[in-house]
Tab-separated table of C-alpha atoms in Angstrom:
chain	number	residue	atom	x	y	z
N	32	MET	CA	149.574	-3.497	-9.365
N	33	ALA	CA	147.806	-6.281	-7.441
N	34	GLY	CA	145.044	-8.252	-9.139
N	35	ASN	CA	142.284	-7.004	-6.870
N	36	GLU	CA	143.350	-3.420	-7.528
N	37	ILE	CA	143.077	-4.014	-11.280
N	38	VAL	CA	139.538	-5.298	-10.830
N	39	GLN	CA	138.585	-2.346	-8.639
N	40	ILE	CA	139.689	0.317	-11.140
N	41	ILE	CA	137.557	-1.185	-13.942
N	42	LYS	CA	134.013	0.095	-13.758
N	43	PRO	CA	131.447	-2.728	-13.354
N	44	GLU	CA	129.447	-1.631	-16.387
N	45	VAL	CA	132.440	-2.162	-18.727
N	46	VAL	CA	133.781	-5.428	-17.280
N	47	GLY	CA	132.102	-7.473	-20.027
N	48	VAL	CA	133.526	-5.273	-22.776
N	49	VAL	CA	137.017	-5.588	-21.297
N	50	LEU	CA	136.694	-9.370	-21.146
N	51	ILE	CA	135.840	-9.467	-24.843
N	52	GLN	CA	138.789	-7.208	-25.621
N	53	ARG	CA	141.050	-9.619	-23.737
N	54	GLY	CA	139.860	-12.555	-25.836
N	55	TRP	CA	137.226	-14.286	-23.694
N	56	ARG	CA	134.702	-16.122	-25.843
N	57	GLN	CA	132.353	-19.087	-25.694
N	58	GLY	CA	134.730	-22.056	-25.737
N	59	SER	CA	137.556	-20.250	-23.914
N	60	LEU	CA	139.394	-22.496	-21.470
N	61	LEU	CA	140.749	-21.896	-17.988
N	62	GLU	CA	142.422	-24.125	-15.432
N	63	ALA	CA	140.152	-25.721	-12.834
N	64	ILE	CA	142.703	-26.041	-10.022
N	65	SER	CA	140.837	-25.943	-6.661
N	66	ALA	CA	137.513	-25.217	-8.413
N	67	PRO	CA	134.544	-26.925	-6.715
N	68	LYS	CA	131.325	-28.116	-8.267
N	69	SER	CA	128.254	-27.542	-6.129
N	70	TRP	CA	124.626	-28.598	-5.933
N	71	LEU	CA	121.642	-28.180	-3.640
N	72	ALA	CA	120.016	-31.007	-1.717
N	73	LEU	CA	117.280	-31.142	0.872
N	74	ASN	CA	118.357	-31.860	4.410
N	75	ASP	CA	118.103	-35.663	4.628
N	76	GLN	CA	117.316	-35.703	8.373
N	77	GLN	CA	113.618	-35.575	7.635
N	78	ASN	CA	112.568	-37.394	10.779
N	79	THR	CA	114.208	-34.897	13.101
N	80	ASP	CA	114.750	-31.660	11.191
N	81	GLN	CA	111.680	-31.671	8.961
N	82	GLU	CA	108.035	-31.936	9.671
N	83	LYS	CA	105.972	-33.573	6.999
N	84	THR	CA	102.876	-31.562	6.217
N	85	GLU	CA	99.990	-32.601	4.074
N	86	SER	CA	97.335	-30.550	2.370
N	87	PRO	CA	94.765	-31.503	-0.240
N	88	GLY	CA	96.551	-32.493	-3.416
N	89	LYS	CA	100.136	-32.110	-2.216
N	90	THR	CA	102.738	-33.171	0.339
N	91	THR	CA	105.615	-30.921	1.385
N	92	PHE	CA	108.559	-31.117	3.766
N	93	GLN	CA	109.368	-28.191	5.997
N	94	GLY	CA	113.143	-28.314	5.832
N	95	SER	CA	116.173	-26.487	4.523
N	96	TRP	CA	118.374	-26.682	1.466
N	97	VAL	CA	121.965	-27.811	1.948
N	98	LEU	CA	124.805	-26.687	-0.342
N	99	ASN	CA	127.082	-29.612	-1.237
N	100	GLN	CA	130.493	-29.110	-2.810
N	101	GLU	CA	133.087	-31.399	-4.320
N	102	ALA	CA	136.444	-30.437	-5.837
N	103	LEU	CA	137.014	-31.153	-9.506
N	104	ASP	CA	139.877	-33.414	-10.517
N	105	ALA	CA	143.255	-31.700	-10.595
N	106	ASN	CA	143.530	-32.398	-14.322
N	107	ASP	CA	140.118	-30.960	-15.180
N	108	VAL	CA	139.674	-27.664	-16.988
N	109	LEU	CA	136.734	-25.273	-17.270
N	110	ILE	CA	135.229	-24.357	-20.638
N	111	ILE	CA	133.048	-21.293	-21.053
N	112	ALA	CA	129.508	-22.175	-22.081
N	113	SER	CA	128.020	-18.675	-21.908
N	114	GLN	CA	127.394	-17.068	-25.261
N	115	THR	CA	129.864	-14.373	-26.234
N	116	CYS	CA	127.136	-11.716	-26.195
N	117	ASP	CA	126.326	-12.679	-22.587
N	118	ILE	CA	129.997	-12.375	-21.632
N	119	LYS	CA	129.983	-8.847	-23.022
N	120	ARG	CA	126.850	-7.860	-21.106
N	121	SER	CA	127.403	-5.772	-17.991
N	122	PRO	CA	127.717	-7.686	-14.682
N	123	LEU	CA	124.980	-5.399	-13.412
N	124	GLN	CA	122.652	-7.250	-15.803
N	125	GLU	CA	124.361	-10.637	-15.926
N	126	PRO	CA	126.917	-11.087	-13.123
N	127	TYR	CA	128.044	-14.652	-13.829
N	128	ILE	CA	129.723	-16.672	-16.559
N	129	GLU	CA	128.642	-20.288	-16.954
N	130	VAL	CA	131.359	-22.891	-17.468
N	131	ILE	CA	131.299	-26.640	-17.910
N	132	ARG	CA	133.849	-29.271	-17.006
N	133	GLY	CA	136.446	-30.311	-19.556
N	134	TYR	CA	139.163	-32.948	-19.474
N	135	TRP	CA	141.742	-34.618	-21.693
N	136	SER	CA	141.164	-38.310	-22.345
N	137	SER	CA	142.963	-41.028	-24.284
N	138	ASP	CA	140.108	-43.483	-23.696
N	139	ARG	CA	139.019	-44.490	-27.195
N	140	GLY	CA	135.525	-45.311	-25.947
N	141	VAL	CA	135.074	-41.832	-24.478
N	142	ILE	CA	136.463	-40.162	-27.613
N	143	HIS	CA	134.120	-42.190	-29.830
N	144	GLN	CA	131.139	-41.313	-27.639
N	145	ALA	CA	131.976	-37.608	-27.606
N	146	GLY	CA	132.500	-37.612	-31.363
N	147	LYS	CA	129.030	-38.991	-31.987
N	148	ASN	CA	125.932	-36.818	-31.580
N	149	SER	CA	125.999	-37.103	-27.783
N	150	SER	CA	124.118	-34.647	-25.600
N	151	ARG	CA	126.428	-35.264	-22.653
N	152	LEU	CA	129.937	-35.170	-24.120
N	153	PHE	CA	131.420	-33.039	-26.893
N	154	LEU	CA	134.707	-33.484	-28.738
N	155	MET	CA	136.484	-30.117	-28.647
N	156	GLN	CA	139.682	-31.235	-30.385
N	157	ARG	CA	142.014	-34.178	-30.952
N	158	ARG	CA	145.785	-34.244	-30.641
N	159	SER	CA	148.517	-36.819	-31.124
N	160	SER	CA	151.683	-37.090	-29.046
N	161	ASN	CA	155.130	-38.095	-30.291
N	162	ASN	CA	154.317	-41.774	-29.851
N	163	THR	CA	151.234	-41.246	-32.083
N	164	LYS	CA	148.881	-41.951	-29.181
N	165	GLU	CA	145.769	-39.848	-29.642
N	166	ASP	CA	143.944	-38.030	-26.896
N	167	ALA	CA	141.160	-35.490	-27.019
N	168	LEU	CA	139.719	-32.583	-25.087
N	169	ILE	CA	136.209	-33.539	-23.969
N	170	ALA	CA	133.521	-31.150	-22.742
N	171	ASP	CA	131.157	-32.603	-20.132
N	172	ALA	CA	127.742	-30.903	-19.982
N	173	ILE	CA	126.785	-32.648	-16.743
N	174	VAL	CA	128.997	-30.452	-14.545
N	175	ARG	CA	128.118	-26.746	-14.765
N	176	ILE	CA	129.534	-23.965	-12.600
N	177	GLN	CA	128.942	-20.226	-12.406
N	178	ILE	CA	131.911	-17.864	-12.067
N	179	GLU	CA	131.763	-14.223	-11.073
N	180	LYS	CA	132.387	-12.317	-14.282
N	181	ALA	CA	134.939	-9.913	-12.782
N	182	ALA	CA	137.112	-12.857	-11.662
N	183	LEU	CA	138.082	-13.506	-15.285
N	184	LEU	CA	139.859	-10.146	-15.349
N	185	LEU	CA	142.637	-11.816	-13.365
N	186	LEU	CA	143.031	-14.721	-15.804
N	187	THR	CA	144.269	-15.207	-19.349
N	188	PRO	CA	141.987	-17.072	-21.753
N	189	LYS	CA	143.076	-20.086	-23.779
N	190	SER	CA	141.160	-21.638	-26.647
N	191	SER	CA	139.576	-25.067	-26.484
N	192	PHE	CA	139.658	-25.283	-30.271
N	193	LYS	CA	142.470	-25.948	-32.679
N	194	GLU	CA	143.951	-22.929	-34.412
N	195	ASN	CA	142.029	-21.964	-37.564
N	196	ASP	CA	139.188	-24.370	-36.731
N	197	LYS	CA	136.073	-22.555	-37.921
N	198	VAL	CA	133.675	-25.502	-37.713
N	199	THR	CA	133.906	-26.748	-34.118
N	200	PRO	CA	133.047	-23.437	-32.372
N	201	HIS	CA	129.737	-23.344	-34.248
N	202	LYS	CA	129.072	-27.027	-33.516
N	203	PHE	CA	129.875	-26.435	-29.834
N	204	SER	CA	127.320	-23.626	-29.646
N	205	GLU	CA	124.685	-25.832	-31.293
N	206	TRP	CA	125.498	-28.706	-28.952
N	207	LEU	CA	125.049	-26.552	-25.845
N	208	ALA	CA	121.628	-25.408	-27.034
N	209	ARG	CA	120.528	-28.858	-28.196
N	210	ARG	CA	120.937	-30.424	-24.771
N	211	TYR	CA	117.835	-28.568	-23.582
N	212	ASN	CA	116.037	-28.686	-26.906
N	213	ARG	CA	116.230	-32.328	-27.952
N	214	PRO	CA	112.834	-34.022	-28.302
N	215	ALA	CA	112.107	-37.272	-26.536
N	216	LEU	CA	111.201	-40.104	-28.868
N	217	PRO	CA	108.037	-42.164	-28.320
N	218	ASP	CA	108.836	-45.452	-26.581
N	219	VAL	CA	107.773	-47.516	-29.569
N	220	ILE	CA	110.334	-45.714	-31.791
N	221	VAL	CA	113.077	-46.014	-29.172
N	222	ASN	CA	112.531	-49.766	-28.911
N	223	ALA	CA	112.206	-50.350	-32.641
N	224	ILE	CA	114.978	-48.115	-33.993
N	225	GLN	CA	117.219	-46.335	-31.506
N	226	LYS	CA	117.838	-49.025	-28.909
N	227	PRO	CA	118.886	-51.792	-31.344
N	228	ILE	CA	121.342	-49.469	-33.108
N	229	VAL	CA	122.849	-48.085	-29.887
N	230	LYS	CA	123.274	-51.576	-28.419
N	231	ALA	CA	124.885	-52.851	-31.616
N	232	ILE	CA	127.344	-49.932	-31.698
N	233	ASP	CA	128.251	-50.579	-28.065
N	234	LYS	CA	129.221	-54.131	-29.020
N	235	LEU	CA	131.501	-53.050	-31.874
N	236	PRO	CA	135.233	-53.352	-31.097
N	237	ILE	CA	136.941	-49.966	-30.883
N	238	ALA	CA	139.173	-50.937	-33.805
N	239	HIS	CA	136.244	-51.891	-36.046
N	240	ASN	CA	136.116	-49.896	-39.283
N	241	LEU	CA	132.537	-48.812	-38.565
N	242	GLN	CA	133.789	-46.949	-35.498
N	243	ARG	CA	136.002	-44.885	-37.801
N	244	VAL	CA	133.045	-44.289	-40.115
N	245	LEU	CA	130.847	-43.208	-37.203
N	246	ASP	CA	133.589	-40.814	-36.095
N	247	GLY	CA	133.142	-39.141	-39.475
N	248	ILE	CA	129.371	-38.768	-39.081
N	249	ASP	CA	128.197	-35.653	-37.288
N	250	GLU	CA	124.532	-36.585	-36.909
N	251	LEU	CA	122.224	-39.453	-37.769
N	252	LEU	CA	118.774	-38.229	-38.772
N	253	PHE	CA	115.732	-40.225	-39.814
N	254	PHE	CA	112.162	-39.954	-41.072
N	255	LEU	CA	109.267	-42.389	-40.806
N	256	ARG	CA	107.105	-43.239	-43.801
N	257	ASN	CA	104.433	-44.787	-41.593
N	258	ASP	CA	103.372	-44.766	-37.947
N	259	THR	CA	103.009	-48.469	-37.196
N	260	ILE	CA	105.365	-51.415	-36.736
N	261	PRO	CA	107.302	-52.324	-38.783
N	262	PHE	CA	108.394	-48.710	-39.284
N	263	GLN	CA	109.670	-47.771	-42.726
N	264	VAL	CA	112.741	-45.608	-42.139
N	265	ASP	CA	114.600	-43.124	-44.342
N	266	MET	CA	117.950	-42.079	-42.871
N	267	ILE	CA	120.413	-39.238	-43.463
N	268	PHE	CA	124.076	-39.493	-42.471
N	269	LEU	CA	125.315	-35.935	-41.926
N	270	ARG	CA	129.050	-35.554	-42.497
N	271	ASP	CA	131.349	-34.241	-39.766
N	272	GLU	CA	133.101	-31.379	-41.531
N	273	ARG	CA	135.870	-30.797	-39.002
N	274	ASN	CA	139.379	-31.039	-40.386
N	275	ASP	CA	140.400	-33.807	-37.989
N	276	ALA	CA	137.303	-35.949	-38.582
N	277	PRO	CA	137.764	-39.117	-40.663
N	278	TYR	CA	136.565	-38.792	-44.250
N	279	VAL	CA	133.535	-40.974	-44.990
N	280	SER	CA	133.433	-42.147	-48.587
N	281	ASP	CA	130.295	-43.266	-50.409
N	282	GLU	CA	131.559	-46.829	-49.973
N	283	ASP	CA	131.930	-46.260	-46.216
N	284	ALA	CA	128.397	-44.849	-46.061
N	285	ALA	CA	127.051	-47.836	-47.985
N	286	GLY	CA	128.681	-50.159	-45.469
N	287	LEU	CA	127.123	-48.236	-42.579
N	288	GLY	CA	123.719	-48.202	-44.270
N	289	GLY	CA	123.842	-51.936	-44.899
N	290	TRP	CA	124.907	-52.639	-41.324
N	291	ILE	CA	122.102	-50.496	-39.842
N	292	GLY	CA	119.626	-52.115	-42.219
N	293	ASN	CA	120.627	-55.575	-40.974
N	294	ILE	CA	120.355	-54.512	-37.322
N	295	LEU	CA	116.830	-53.183	-37.835
N	296	GLN	CA	115.807	-56.207	-39.868
N	297	LYS	CA	116.861	-58.557	-37.082
N	298	GLY	CA	114.591	-56.715	-34.675
N	299	ASN	CA	111.582	-57.108	-36.978
N	300	LYS	CA	110.230	-53.731	-35.901
N	301	ALA	CA	111.735	-51.420	-38.519
N	302	ILE	CA	112.997	-51.507	-42.100
N	303	LEU	CA	115.627	-49.158	-43.524
N	304	MET	CA	114.104	-48.142	-46.849
N	305	HIS	CA	116.640	-45.547	-47.976
N	306	TRP	CA	119.755	-43.752	-46.768
N	307	GLU	CA	121.944	-40.952	-48.091
N	308	ILE	CA	125.018	-39.115	-46.904
N	309	LEU	CA	124.953	-35.317	-47.030
N	310	SER	CA	126.924	-32.298	-45.870
N	311	ARG	CA	125.334	-29.430	-43.983
N	312	LYS	CA	125.366	-27.429	-47.209
N	313	GLU	CA	123.469	-30.173	-49.034
N	314	ILE	CA	120.707	-30.945	-46.539
N	315	SER	CA	117.555	-28.862	-46.879
N	316	VAL	CA	116.311	-26.675	-44.064
N	317	TYR	CA	113.023	-28.587	-44.143
N	318	ASP	CA	114.679	-31.983	-43.737
N	319	TYR	CA	117.014	-30.820	-40.971
N	320	SER	CA	114.164	-29.165	-39.056
N	321	ASN	CA	111.697	-32.046	-39.355
N	322	ALA	CA	113.878	-35.141	-39.060
N	323	TYR	CA	114.174	-37.160	-35.880
N	324	GLU	CA	117.662	-37.061	-34.362
N	325	LEU	CA	119.151	-40.448	-33.494
N	326	PRO	CA	121.427	-40.026	-30.444
N	327	LEU	CA	123.971	-42.810	-30.128
N	328	ASP	CA	124.891	-42.577	-26.443
N	329	TYR	CA	121.565	-42.628	-24.607
N	330	TYR	CA	117.877	-43.372	-25.048
N	331	THR	CA	115.480	-40.422	-25.404
N	332	SER	CA	112.344	-42.240	-24.401
N	333	TRP	CA	109.204	-40.554	-23.122
N	334	ASN	CA	109.128	-43.302	-20.475
N	335	ASP	CA	111.319	-42.407	-17.502
N	336	SER	CA	111.986	-46.081	-16.895
N	337	THR	CA	113.739	-46.508	-20.255
N	338	GLU	CA	117.392	-47.239	-19.718
N	339	GLY	CA	119.902	-44.642	-20.856
């Protein structure tokens, strides 16, 4: 039976249920061969195709939207970002599945960035080839595509996660939500705390032991004891509990704490007063909910001109 005929005999209201039965979940992977990414832009021929109109308090252009498309790389994959409950929902209510771009990379810099608490890249899994060279499957939140839900009936899902990995699927779900939920830090905090640490990490050689330690840290969180410079900072290193993450000993954490303390001290705008390393089971709900998150791949300044 041809693929289109299979789709036609499945009632639209049960398509989502069938997809779940066939194994489609958040984090499922499919090949991206010939898949395009698309975005809208205003027609740039404003002088000829658009008439500029002005009214009190606003300026508008009378033009049209243009759909731009660009093919993904042949080696890219697509990773389902939609929640599993939304996959199950009838296409009559929710007709599309949202996917994001994924790709395999052996670039140590990219793997390090994705393994840190980045809002743009996420480390789905690592693997090593016969020559012990490591590469990793990276999810890229920048490129998002919608796929007609019924189209997945013609495909077979693969998993982006390692077999028996119970931690990463939950982290992936949190990461997807956090991209639109992360608070911007006040400029004064960015300049005093975040920017010096991010710049110092960028200067570390890939082979430096602190890079390994950072690969074993899931999130860096901090609190402020005061609201003026120099800030007094308490920091929590949250362990990465995935099986393939490097183990961070208390000695490793002490080295990281001392290094961060020196970086802040050199800037004369912040002082690391205390640090501790915790697992997700050990951190309190209050601390996790009220701490500032310290992203290590971009600046979350309130000021749009802050580099990132």
